Tab-separated table of C-alpha atoms in Angstrom:
chain	number	residue	atom	x	y	z
B	1	MET	CA	109.597	115.314	69.311
B	2	ILE	CA	108.757	118.823	70.545
B	3	LEU	CA	111.402	118.462	73.272
B	4	HIS	CA	114.025	117.795	70.594
B	5	LEU	CA	113.224	121.110	68.920
B	6	VAL	CA	114.368	122.907	72.085
B	7	TRP	CA	118.005	122.092	71.266
B	8	LEU	CA	117.780	121.112	67.582
B	9	ILE	CA	116.816	124.580	66.272
B	10	PRO	CA	119.731	126.409	67.982
B	11	ALA	CA	121.999	123.482	66.963
B	12	LEU	CA	121.100	124.021	63.296
B	13	LEU	CA	121.758	127.756	63.711
B	14	LEU	CA	125.146	126.942	65.255
B	15	ILE	CA	126.075	124.653	62.361
B	16	ALA	CA	125.160	127.374	59.862
B	17	LEU	CA	127.211	130.015	61.717
B	18	VAL	CA	130.235	127.699	62.019
B	19	LEU	CA	130.133	126.842	58.324
B	20	ILE	CA	129.930	130.532	57.393
B	21	GLU	CA	132.666	131.694	59.784
B	22	PRO	CA	134.039	129.483	62.602
B	23	ARG	CA	136.134	132.354	64.021
B	24	ARG	CA	133.223	134.226	65.606
B	25	LEU	CA	132.892	134.462	69.379
B	26	ILE	CA	129.099	134.141	69.290
B	27	ASN	CA	129.653	130.548	68.167
B	28	ALA	CA	131.204	129.789	71.569
B	29	TYR	CA	128.184	131.060	73.503
B	30	LEU	CA	125.734	129.266	71.219
B	31	PHE	CA	127.789	126.062	71.425
B	32	LEU	CA	127.451	125.908	75.212
B	33	ILE	CA	123.771	126.902	75.087
B	34	VAL	CA	123.081	124.038	72.665
B	35	PHE	CA	124.954	121.625	74.956
B	36	ILE	CA	122.970	122.785	78.019
B	37	LEU	CA	119.636	122.536	76.180
B	38	PHE	CA	120.556	119.073	74.920
B	39	ALA	CA	121.403	117.997	78.487
B	40	PHE	CA	118.066	119.338	79.764
B	41	THR	CA	116.247	117.530	76.951
B	42	ILE	CA	117.907	114.235	77.842
B	43	ALA	CA	117.090	114.865	81.520
B	44	GLY	CA	113.457	115.531	80.554
B	45	PHE	CA	113.168	112.223	78.726
B	46	PHE	CA	114.841	110.489	81.654
B	47	VAL	CA	112.300	111.945	84.104
B	48	VAL	CA	109.447	110.758	81.861
B	49	GLN	CA	110.926	107.252	81.776
B	50	LEU	CA	111.164	107.197	85.592
B	51	SER	CA	107.378	106.930	85.778
B	52	LEU	CA	107.703	103.440	84.258
B	53	TRP	CA	110.191	102.314	86.914
B	54	ASP	CA	109.751	101.034	90.429
B	55	LYS	CA	108.954	104.078	92.604
B	56	GLN	CA	111.815	103.588	95.091
B	57	THR	CA	114.382	103.041	92.318
B	58	ALA	CA	113.117	106.101	90.454
B	59	ILE	CA	113.485	108.300	93.560
B	60	ILE	CA	117.065	107.075	94.140
B	61	PHE	CA	118.059	107.850	90.543
B	62	LEU	CA	116.335	111.228	90.634
B	63	ILE	CA	118.078	112.277	93.870
B	64	GLY	CA	121.385	110.990	92.511
B	65	GLY	CA	120.979	113.058	89.366
B	66	LEU	CA	120.142	116.196	91.325
B	67	LEU	CA	123.165	115.696	93.586
B	68	LEU	CA	125.456	115.692	90.562
B	69	ILE	CA	125.034	119.478	90.232
B	70	PRO	CA	126.387	120.536	93.653
B	71	LEU	CA	128.915	117.676	93.546
B	72	SER	CA	130.336	118.929	90.238
B	73	VAL	CA	130.693	122.438	91.717
B	74	ILE	CA	132.498	121.106	94.805
B	75	LEU	CA	134.831	118.850	92.798
B	76	SER	CA	135.602	121.676	90.335
B	77	THR	CA	136.457	123.983	93.235
B	78	ILE	CA	138.766	121.398	94.795
B	79	TYR	CA	140.484	120.848	91.438
B	80	LEU	CA	140.992	124.587	90.885
B	81	LEU	CA	142.579	124.935	94.327
B	82	PHE	CA	144.800	121.904	93.703
B	83	ASN	CA	145.733	123.237	90.262
B	84	GLY	CA	146.647	126.602	91.777
B	85	ARG	CA	149.138	124.809	94.010
B	86	GLN	CA	150.504	122.914	91.008
B	87	MET	CA	151.010	126.157	89.103
B	88	MET	CA	152.930	127.702	92.004
B	89	THR	CA	155.139	124.609	92.209
B	90	PHE	CA	155.890	124.261	88.487
B	91	GLU	CA	155.593	127.833	87.187
B	92	GLY	CA	156.269	130.127	90.173
B	93	ARG	CA	154.169	132.652	92.078
B	94	ARG	CA	153.521	135.177	89.321
B	95	LEU	CA	149.964	136.561	89.233
B	96	ALA	CA	149.212	134.852	85.924
B	97	ASN	CA	150.000	131.493	87.532
B	98	LEU	CA	147.620	132.039	90.453
B	99	LEU	CA	144.411	132.574	88.455
B	100	SER	CA	142.989	129.078	88.984
B	101	LEU	CA	143.708	129.407	92.720
B	102	PHE	CA	141.875	132.763	92.888
B	103	TYR	CA	138.951	131.350	90.906
B	104	GLY	CA	138.673	128.361	93.243
B	105	LEU	CA	138.879	130.587	96.334
B	106	THR	CA	136.156	132.869	94.952
B	107	ILE	CA	133.812	129.905	94.477
B	108	LEU	CA	134.726	128.538	97.926
B	109	ILE	CA	134.044	131.870	99.668
B	110	THR	CA	130.729	132.263	97.840
B	111	LEU	CA	129.651	128.754	98.862
B	112	ALA	CA	130.631	129.496	102.472
B	113	LEU	CA	128.576	132.702	102.487
B	114	HIS	CA	125.437	130.667	101.788
B	115	PHE	CA	125.636	129.398	105.370
B	116	LEU	CA	125.287	133.010	106.579
B	117	ASN	CA	122.294	133.880	104.421
B	118	HIS	CA	120.179	134.619	107.498
B	119	TYR	CA	122.040	137.946	107.731
B	120	PHE	CA	120.243	140.292	105.333
B	121	LEU	CA	123.295	142.071	103.889
B	122	ILE	CA	125.372	138.910	103.549
B	123	GLY	CA	122.419	137.244	101.854
B	124	LYS	CA	122.212	140.084	99.347
B	125	ILE	CA	125.958	140.044	98.678
B	126	THR	CA	125.773	136.280	98.126
B	127	GLU	CA	122.983	136.789	95.567
B	128	LEU	CA	125.179	139.202	93.604
B	129	LEU	CA	128.215	136.928	93.810
B	130	ASP	CA	126.099	133.984	92.628
B	131	SER	CA	124.924	135.955	89.572
B	132	LEU	CA	128.407	137.164	88.663
B	133	LEU	CA	129.949	133.715	89.179
B	134	ILE	CA	127.307	132.034	87.025
B	135	TYR	CA	127.853	134.606	84.279
B	136	GLY	CA	131.652	134.378	84.497
B	137	SER	CA	131.594	130.581	84.601
B	138	PHE	CA	129.291	130.465	81.562
B	139	ILE	CA	131.750	132.598	79.600
B	140	TYR	CA	134.721	130.549	80.825
B	141	LEU	CA	133.121	127.216	79.981
B	142	SER	CA	131.857	128.416	76.597
B	143	TYR	CA	135.394	129.405	75.561
B	144	ILE	CA	136.782	126.065	76.737
B	145	ALA	CA	134.080	123.975	75.045
B	146	TYR	CA	134.134	125.803	71.718
B	147	GLY	CA	137.912	126.193	71.823
B	148	LEU	CA	138.274	122.407	72.052
B	149	PHE	CA	135.745	121.970	69.250
B	150	TYR	CA	137.485	124.629	67.122
B	151	ASN	CA	140.817	122.795	67.409
B	152	LEU	CA	139.229	119.651	65.980
B	153	PHE	CA	138.513	121.285	62.602
B	154	PRO	CA	140.584	119.624	59.849
B	155	LEU	CA	142.916	121.823	57.802
B	156	THR	CA	141.440	121.839	54.283
B	157	TYR	CA	143.812	124.180	52.415
B	158	GLN	CA	147.530	124.668	51.814
B	159	PRO	CA	148.755	127.838	53.531
B	160	ASP	CA	151.118	130.272	51.851
B	161	TYR	CA	152.444	131.456	55.205
B	162	ILE	CA	152.643	129.806	58.621
B	163	ILE	CA	152.771	132.383	61.415
B	164	ILE	CA	154.105	130.961	64.686
B	165	LEU	CA	153.260	133.205	67.631
B	166	GLY	CA	155.905	133.833	70.251
B	167	SER	CA	155.670	133.465	74.008
B	168	GLY	CA	158.128	134.056	76.838
B	169	LEU	CA	161.755	132.896	76.645
B	170	MET	CA	164.095	131.565	79.305
B	171	GLY	CA	166.943	134.004	78.749
B	172	ASP	CA	167.727	133.280	75.101
B	173	LYS	CA	166.334	129.721	75.126
B	174	VAL	CA	163.019	128.388	73.830
B	175	PRO	CA	160.969	126.928	76.753
B	176	PRO	CA	158.773	123.809	76.331
B	177	LEU	CA	155.548	125.799	75.796
B	178	LEU	CA	157.027	127.695	72.844
B	179	ALA	CA	158.816	124.595	71.534
B	180	GLN	CA	155.423	122.912	71.156
B	181	ARG	CA	154.252	125.760	68.912
B	182	LEU	CA	157.425	125.598	66.835
B	183	ASP	CA	157.231	121.826	66.435
B	184	LYS	CA	153.596	122.131	65.338
B	185	GLY	CA	154.446	124.826	62.793
B	186	PHE	CA	157.383	122.802	61.455
B	187	PHE	CA	155.100	119.753	61.181
B	188	TYR	CA	152.730	121.654	58.892
B	189	TYR	CA	155.661	123.064	56.925
B	190	GLU	CA	156.791	119.524	56.135
B	191	LYS	CA	153.236	118.280	55.632
B	192	PHE	CA	152.720	120.746	52.791
B	193	GLY	CA	155.892	119.791	50.976
B	194	LYS	CA	158.071	122.523	52.530
B	195	GLN	CA	156.255	125.065	50.373
B	196	PRO	CA	154.863	127.547	52.945
B	197	THR	CA	157.050	130.325	54.332
B	198	ILE	CA	157.271	130.383	58.110
B	199	ILE	CA	157.025	133.709	59.954
B	200	VAL	CA	158.224	133.652	63.565
B	201	SER	CA	156.647	136.536	65.439
B	202	GLY	CA	157.621	137.972	68.810
B	203	GLY	CA	159.477	140.948	70.247
B	204	GLN	CA	161.921	141.131	73.141
B	205	GLY	CA	160.641	141.243	76.711
B	206	LYS	CA	162.414	143.021	79.560
B	207	ASP	CA	163.675	139.732	80.999
B	208	GLU	CA	164.666	138.235	77.641
B	209	ALA	CA	168.228	138.320	76.268
B	210	ILE	CA	167.086	138.361	72.629
B	211	SER	CA	163.817	138.729	70.762
B	212	GLU	CA	161.447	135.781	70.737
B	213	ALA	CA	161.600	135.735	66.928
B	214	GLU	CA	165.389	135.368	67.018
B	215	ALA	CA	165.256	132.457	69.477
B	216	MET	CA	162.462	130.817	67.474
B	217	SER	CA	164.415	131.167	64.233
B	218	ARG	CA	167.454	129.456	65.775
B	219	TYR	CA	165.267	126.585	66.969
B	220	LEU	CA	163.740	126.052	63.521
B	221	LEU	CA	167.033	126.356	61.655
B	222	ASP	CA	168.474	123.700	63.964
B	223	LYS	CA	165.550	121.450	62.974
B	224	GLY	CA	166.476	121.840	59.299
B	225	LEU	CA	164.266	124.688	58.087
B	226	ALA	CA	165.650	126.356	54.955
B	227	SER	CA	166.674	129.944	55.686
B	228	ASP	CA	164.932	131.204	52.543
B	229	LYS	CA	161.653	129.894	53.973
B	230	LEU	CA	161.938	131.922	57.183
B	231	LEU	CA	160.905	135.486	58.033
B	232	LEU	CA	161.373	137.214	61.391
B	233	GLU	CA	158.979	139.720	62.948
B	234	LYS	CA	160.754	141.163	66.012
B	235	GLN	CA	158.606	144.089	67.182
B	236	SER	CA	155.296	142.660	68.431
B	237	THR	CA	154.290	142.407	72.087
B	238	THR	CA	150.647	141.227	71.770
B	239	THR	CA	148.707	138.727	69.680
B	240	LEU	CA	147.126	141.521	67.659
B	241	GLU	CA	150.562	143.004	66.954
B	242	ASN	CA	151.895	139.536	66.051
B	243	LEU	CA	149.351	139.244	63.271
B	244	THR	CA	149.355	142.892	62.180
B	245	PHE	CA	153.147	143.184	61.916
B	246	SER	CA	153.450	139.772	60.236
B	247	ARG	CA	150.917	140.846	57.614
B	248	ASN	CA	152.826	144.091	57.066
B	249	LEU	CA	156.074	142.141	56.749
B	250	ILE	CA	154.899	140.416	53.570
B	251	GLY	CA	152.913	143.345	52.214
B	252	GLU	CA	149.556	141.586	52.364
B	253	SER	CA	146.833	143.634	50.675
B	254	PRO	CA	143.291	143.135	49.293
B	255	ASP	CA	144.870	142.448	45.872
B	256	THR	CA	147.238	139.783	47.198
B	257	ARG	CA	145.310	137.652	49.667
B	258	PRO	CA	147.584	134.801	50.741
B	259	ARG	CA	146.301	132.078	52.991
B	260	PHE	CA	147.685	131.949	56.501
B	261	LEU	CA	147.978	129.278	59.148
B	262	VAL	CA	148.538	130.734	62.613
B	263	VAL	CA	150.146	128.345	65.092
B	264	THR	CA	149.849	128.857	68.830
B	265	ASN	CA	148.895	126.721	71.834
B	266	SER	CA	145.522	124.991	72.053
B	267	PHE	CA	144.127	127.359	74.697
B	268	HIS	CA	145.017	130.416	72.586
B	269	SER	CA	143.924	129.319	69.109
B	270	LEU	CA	140.346	130.619	69.372
B	271	ARG	CA	141.416	134.154	70.294
B	272	ALA	CA	144.086	134.099	67.589
B	273	GLY	CA	141.423	133.067	65.070
B	274	ILE	CA	139.123	135.894	66.178
B	275	TYR	CA	141.950	138.393	65.676
B	276	MET	CA	142.568	136.899	62.223
B	277	ARG	CA	138.952	137.558	61.294
B	278	LYS	CA	139.168	141.130	62.585
B	279	LEU	CA	142.254	141.723	60.436
B	280	LYS	CA	140.607	139.985	57.446
B	281	LEU	CA	143.378	137.388	57.208
B	282	LYS	CA	142.351	134.345	55.179
B	283	GLY	CA	142.910	131.013	56.871
B	284	ARG	CA	142.637	129.724	60.401
B	285	SER	CA	144.571	129.118	63.589
B	286	VAL	CA	145.605	125.804	65.120
B	287	GLY	CA	146.766	124.887	68.595
B	288	SER	CA	149.619	122.711	69.773
B	289	LYS	CA	149.371	120.442	72.800
B	290	THR	CA	149.681	122.000	76.244
B	291	ALA	CA	150.434	120.352	79.591
B	292	LEU	CA	147.122	119.618	81.338
B	293	TYR	CA	148.112	121.316	84.589
B	294	TYR	CA	148.717	124.554	82.679
B	295	LEU	CA	145.295	124.710	81.010
B	296	PRO	CA	142.942	126.032	83.768
B	297	SER	CA	144.960	129.207	84.388
B	298	ALA	CA	145.643	129.597	80.665
B	299	TRP	CA	141.927	129.395	79.873
B	300	ILE	CA	141.176	131.984	82.561
B	301	ARG	CA	143.711	134.334	80.934
B	302	GLU	CA	142.104	133.716	77.560
B	303	THR	CA	138.674	134.411	79.057
B	304	ALA	CA	139.968	137.725	80.404
B	305	GLY	CA	141.476	138.566	77.016
B	306	LEU	CA	138.278	137.774	75.132
B	307	PHE	CA	136.250	139.603	77.784
B	308	LEU	CA	138.295	142.764	77.150
B	309	MET	CA	137.886	142.421	73.376
B	310	TYR	CA	134.116	142.769	73.785
B	311	TRP	CA	134.077	144.626	77.084
B	312	LYS	CA	131.192	146.937	76.126
B	313	TRP	CA	128.730	144.042	75.772
B	314	HIS	CA	129.887	142.488	79.033
B	315	ALA	CA	129.731	145.867	80.808
B	316	ILE	CA	126.084	146.242	79.735
B	317	ILE	CA	125.143	142.765	81.002
B	318	ILE	CA	127.026	143.168	84.294
B	319	GLY	CA	125.619	146.689	84.708
B	320	ILE	CA	122.047	145.412	84.282
B	321	THR	CA	122.783	142.636	86.800
B	322	ILE	CA	124.103	145.095	89.401
B	323	LEU	CA	121.238	147.548	88.837
B	324	SER	CA	118.734	144.725	89.269
B	325	TRP	CA	120.527	143.718	92.471
B	326	ILE	CA	120.391	147.291	93.835
B	327	ARG	CA	116.704	147.501	92.921
B	328	SER	CA	116.035	144.356	95.001
B	329	PHE	CA	116.933	146.325	98.147
B	330	PHE	CA	113.893	148.572	97.666
B	331	PHE	CA	111.277	146.378	95.979
């Protein structure tokens, strides 16, 4: 029973925080911590039960369980490298498409350096890389885990406005990634009796023939959206600008607090929701489906974006880690 309290108390805290405000980033960290503590609790009970088993069988199961940890790291690294190749094949060689490849190579190089630990300096560098990788991977996995959980929340209100966030165009055409957002937004528009007003939000990039909002509006009008239920926001270039300019477009104020539904892709919905909270927009964000091969790099980009939102806290933690590492050279 005492073992259960190890994960149950933080789990109850997590439930309370989610019910109060699901769009807080601390929920993501606590979510993964609860999951890890729960896993350790189950492992603890399993170890206790091993004492009742045949000794040889117990040893085999125990070794097998311990091997799962390095095996999961190796398999994850292989998948990241494979995914990096997929991204280059399907999406091109832009930096944003190579993130999973770089992540996999970083893990691979760090693992390789462990075989050279007998060299003092290399051993020390490996220690630092281990610490930074563990910290970065914890952040990455916490965003993925809570992001998936966040997208499962049912929509319990009728929105007054549906904001569909833009993404890159192919000339003046809507690519599949953006089409998924638009289809999701149109689905909710029809679900709520065609009552909400849809705001398509996105400016014009250097390689785009028209603004994202213009291309998105054409797509929705072709699907049968009534023109009087459509607003265009054509100036934004970031998620924060998407939401800020869309709010300004309708004159949202503390006296008129409409409810919003922000539609984006699944990997981006958590960050969009956090921005909504910062701007005091009532409502929530939802994510449309995304091709599986696209998700690892997309989640890394989201991790970087969320990292920069709270960079001061991360800088303190990383700074303490590096200072502790430097101190280890002398003590």
